[in-house]
Short mmCIF file of C-alpha atoms in Angstrom, two decimals:
data_model
loop_
_atom_site.label_atom_id
_atom_site.label_comp_id
_atom_site.label_asym_id
_atom_site.label_seq_id
_atom_site.Cartn_x
_atom_site.Cartn_y
_atom_site.Cartn_z
CA MET A 14 151.08 132.67 267.77
CA ILE A 15 149.84 135.80 269.46
CA TYR A 16 151.63 139.06 268.75
CA THR A 17 151.34 142.19 270.92
CA ILE A 18 151.56 145.38 268.82
CA ASP A 19 152.35 148.64 270.52
CA LYS A 20 153.02 152.13 269.28
CA PRO A 21 154.88 154.22 271.81
CA ILE A 22 153.47 157.82 271.99
CA TRP A 23 155.24 160.34 269.83
CA LYS A 24 157.25 157.67 268.10
CA ARG A 25 157.04 156.79 264.33
CA ASN A 26 157.31 153.04 264.91
CA PHE A 27 155.52 149.93 266.19
CA VAL A 28 157.00 147.43 268.63
CA ILE A 29 155.97 143.80 267.95
CA SER A 30 156.54 141.14 270.59
CA ALA A 31 155.39 137.58 271.04
CA ASN A 32 156.22 134.60 273.23
CA GLY A 33 157.87 132.73 270.37
CA LEU A 34 160.05 135.63 269.30
CA LYS A 35 163.57 135.74 270.71
CA THR A 36 163.73 139.53 270.31
CA PRO A 37 160.94 141.99 269.71
CA ARG A 38 160.68 143.51 266.26
CA LEU A 39 160.43 147.17 265.15
CA VAL A 40 158.18 148.32 262.33
CA ARG A 41 159.29 151.84 261.26
CA LEU A 42 156.65 154.21 259.86
CA ARG A 43 157.96 156.74 257.41
CA SER A 44 157.86 160.39 258.13
CA ALA A 45 155.53 162.61 256.07
CA SER A 46 158.45 164.35 254.35
CA ALA A 47 160.15 161.17 253.15
CA LYS A 48 158.03 160.33 250.14
CA ASN A 49 160.44 157.95 248.36
CA THR A 50 160.97 155.57 251.34
CA PRO A 51 158.75 152.68 252.32
CA LEU A 52 155.58 153.42 254.23
CA LEU A 53 156.53 150.66 256.64
CA ALA A 54 159.70 148.65 257.19
CA LEU A 55 159.77 145.53 259.45
CA HIS A 56 163.12 145.06 261.13
CA ALA A 57 164.49 141.90 262.81
CA GLY A 58 165.27 143.77 266.04
CA LEU A 59 164.46 146.82 268.01
CA ASP A 60 166.41 149.39 266.07
CA SER A 61 166.38 150.63 262.51
CA LEU A 62 169.89 149.24 261.90
CA SER A 63 168.58 145.67 262.24
CA PRO A 64 168.12 143.74 258.98
CA VAL A 65 164.86 144.51 257.12
CA LEU A 66 162.55 141.56 256.80
CA ALA A 67 159.70 143.29 254.82
CA THR A 68 158.58 146.60 253.43
CA THR A 69 155.30 148.23 252.46
CA HIS A 70 154.91 150.84 249.73
CA LEU A 71 151.85 152.95 249.04
CA PRO A 72 152.35 155.02 245.86
CA PHE A 73 151.01 158.68 245.85
CA LEU A 74 147.30 158.80 245.25
CA SER A 75 147.00 155.05 245.10
CA ARG A 76 144.72 152.62 246.96
CA ARG A 77 146.89 149.71 246.29
CA PHE A 78 149.59 148.63 248.72
CA TYR A 79 152.83 146.85 247.51
CA PHE A 80 154.75 144.52 249.88
CA LEU A 81 158.21 143.00 249.59
CA VAL A 82 158.56 140.01 251.97
CA GLY A 83 161.29 137.46 252.18
CA ASN A 84 161.45 135.86 248.79
CA GLY A 85 162.05 139.11 246.92
CA ARG A 86 158.78 139.00 245.06
CA TRP A 87 156.46 142.02 245.16
CA GLU A 88 152.81 141.33 246.23
CA CYS A 89 149.92 143.76 246.29
CA MET A 90 146.78 144.34 248.39
CA ASP A 91 143.72 145.79 246.75
CA THR A 92 140.49 147.08 248.39
CA VAL A 93 137.34 145.41 246.94
CA PHE A 94 134.02 146.99 247.81
CA GLY A 95 130.81 145.00 248.09
CA PRO A 96 128.75 144.07 251.04
CA GLY A 97 131.60 145.35 253.09
CA PRO A 98 135.11 146.34 252.12
CA ARG A 99 137.63 143.48 251.83
CA HIS A 100 141.33 144.01 251.51
CA CYS A 101 142.59 141.19 249.23
CA TRP A 102 146.12 139.87 248.72
CA SER A 103 147.83 136.66 247.68
CA MET A 104 151.18 135.00 247.91
CA ASP A 105 152.98 131.82 247.08
CA LEU A 106 152.97 129.21 249.92
CA ARG A 107 155.26 126.19 249.90
CA CYS A 108 152.88 124.34 252.25
CA ARG A 109 149.93 124.83 249.80
CA ARG A 110 152.02 124.27 246.66
CA GLY A 111 151.17 127.41 244.86
CA ARG A 112 149.39 130.66 245.18
CA ALA A 113 146.86 131.32 247.95
CA SER A 114 144.45 134.28 248.26
CA PHE A 115 143.46 136.07 251.50
CA ALA A 116 141.27 138.93 252.54
CA TRP A 117 141.14 141.12 255.55
CA LYS A 118 137.58 141.82 256.76
CA ARG A 119 136.29 143.90 259.77
CA THR A 120 134.82 141.79 262.51
CA ARG A 121 132.65 142.55 265.51
CA SER A 122 132.34 138.98 266.63
CA LEU A 123 135.76 137.47 266.71
CA ALA A 124 138.53 138.21 269.21
CA VAL A 125 141.96 137.06 270.03
CA ASP A 126 141.87 134.27 272.68
CA GLY A 127 141.37 135.72 276.11
CA MET A 128 140.06 139.05 274.82
CA THR A 129 136.57 140.49 274.16
CA VAL A 130 135.17 142.64 271.34
CA SER A 131 132.81 145.56 271.67
CA ALA A 132 129.88 145.50 269.22
CA TRP A 133 130.67 149.19 268.43
CA SER A 134 134.36 148.75 267.80
CA GLN A 135 135.65 149.49 264.28
CA GLY A 136 139.27 148.40 264.64
CA ASN A 137 138.99 144.63 264.75
CA TRP A 138 139.96 142.47 261.77
CA LYS A 139 139.89 138.87 260.63
CA LEU A 140 141.97 137.28 257.89
CA VAL A 141 140.13 134.72 255.86
CA ASP A 142 141.27 132.23 253.20
CA ASP A 143 139.48 133.24 250.02
CA ASP A 144 139.19 129.60 248.87
CA ASP A 145 137.35 128.06 251.82
CA GLY A 146 136.55 131.00 254.18
CA ARG A 147 138.53 129.68 257.06
CA VAL A 148 139.61 132.36 259.56
CA LEU A 149 143.43 132.31 259.61
CA ALA A 150 144.15 135.34 261.81
CA VAL A 151 142.35 137.79 264.09
CA PHE A 152 143.34 141.21 265.25
CA THR A 153 141.67 142.72 268.32
CA ASN A 154 142.11 146.42 268.84
CA GLN A 155 143.25 147.60 272.32
CA HIS A 156 142.52 151.07 273.50
CA GLY A 157 145.08 152.64 275.75
CA CYS A 158 148.17 154.70 275.90
CA GLY A 159 150.68 153.28 273.47
CA ARG A 160 148.59 150.20 272.70
CA CYS A 161 147.43 148.98 269.26
CA GLY A 162 146.18 145.53 269.91
CA ARG A 163 146.97 141.83 269.56
CA LEU A 164 147.18 139.70 266.46
CA GLN A 165 146.60 135.96 266.64
CA ILE A 166 147.73 133.87 263.70
CA ASN A 167 145.99 130.50 263.74
CA VAL A 168 148.04 128.63 261.10
CA ASP A 169 151.77 127.85 260.67
CA TYR A 170 152.53 128.70 256.99
CA GLY A 171 156.02 129.91 257.74
CA PRO A 172 157.80 133.20 258.69
CA ASP A 173 157.21 134.93 255.33
CA PHE A 174 153.46 134.38 255.73
CA ASP A 175 153.58 135.74 259.33
CA ASN A 176 155.54 138.79 258.21
CA MET A 177 153.09 139.37 255.33
CA VAL A 178 150.21 139.10 257.72
CA LEU A 179 151.81 141.70 260.03
CA MET A 180 152.65 144.03 257.26
CA THR A 181 149.15 143.93 255.57
CA LEU A 182 147.51 144.45 258.94
CA LEU A 183 149.78 147.40 259.83
CA ALA A 184 149.20 148.97 256.49
CA LEU A 185 145.49 148.92 257.12
CA TYR A 186 145.96 150.12 260.69
CA CYS A 187 148.04 153.07 259.60
CA CYS A 188 145.97 154.17 256.66
CA LEU A 189 142.49 153.58 258.25
CA SER A 190 143.23 155.25 261.59
CA THR A 191 144.85 158.49 262.72
CA VAL A 192 148.28 156.89 263.36
CA GLY A 193 151.29 158.85 262.13
#
């Protein structure tokens, strides 16, 4: 599935749409003054009164993100430095019968189907399976007024996985760019 992620100018939210979604979704970004609320909250519809599907927390002075998605279990994402930063997280998957580990890495060679990547671009990401190195998702940054980019998820591991992919990507996007 390919998601289009937009951030309207002067708004503190992202709008996520896709061909397979009946209604677009809203991801609300907390205001700077609201320290005890989630950094991000994924809503099932286009307003903040819609049911919350997932949240992201970033404790003060921490480099570890915490996510609450679907099953009520907290997951975390850590940054690992080496021959390039990797942002690692894991979650339980029914289709894999247990815990699976993933990592977001920057890419300058992969793009969402139908898009191209500039060799100089810093905002493109790929999600790889830590066990076998397969590319499970790709995010291609789009420059333009109110545009963030497109996310292509290449596997069908269920809605909780898709929501976790969206939330981990947007956490990186928010904290590694000048959004908000």
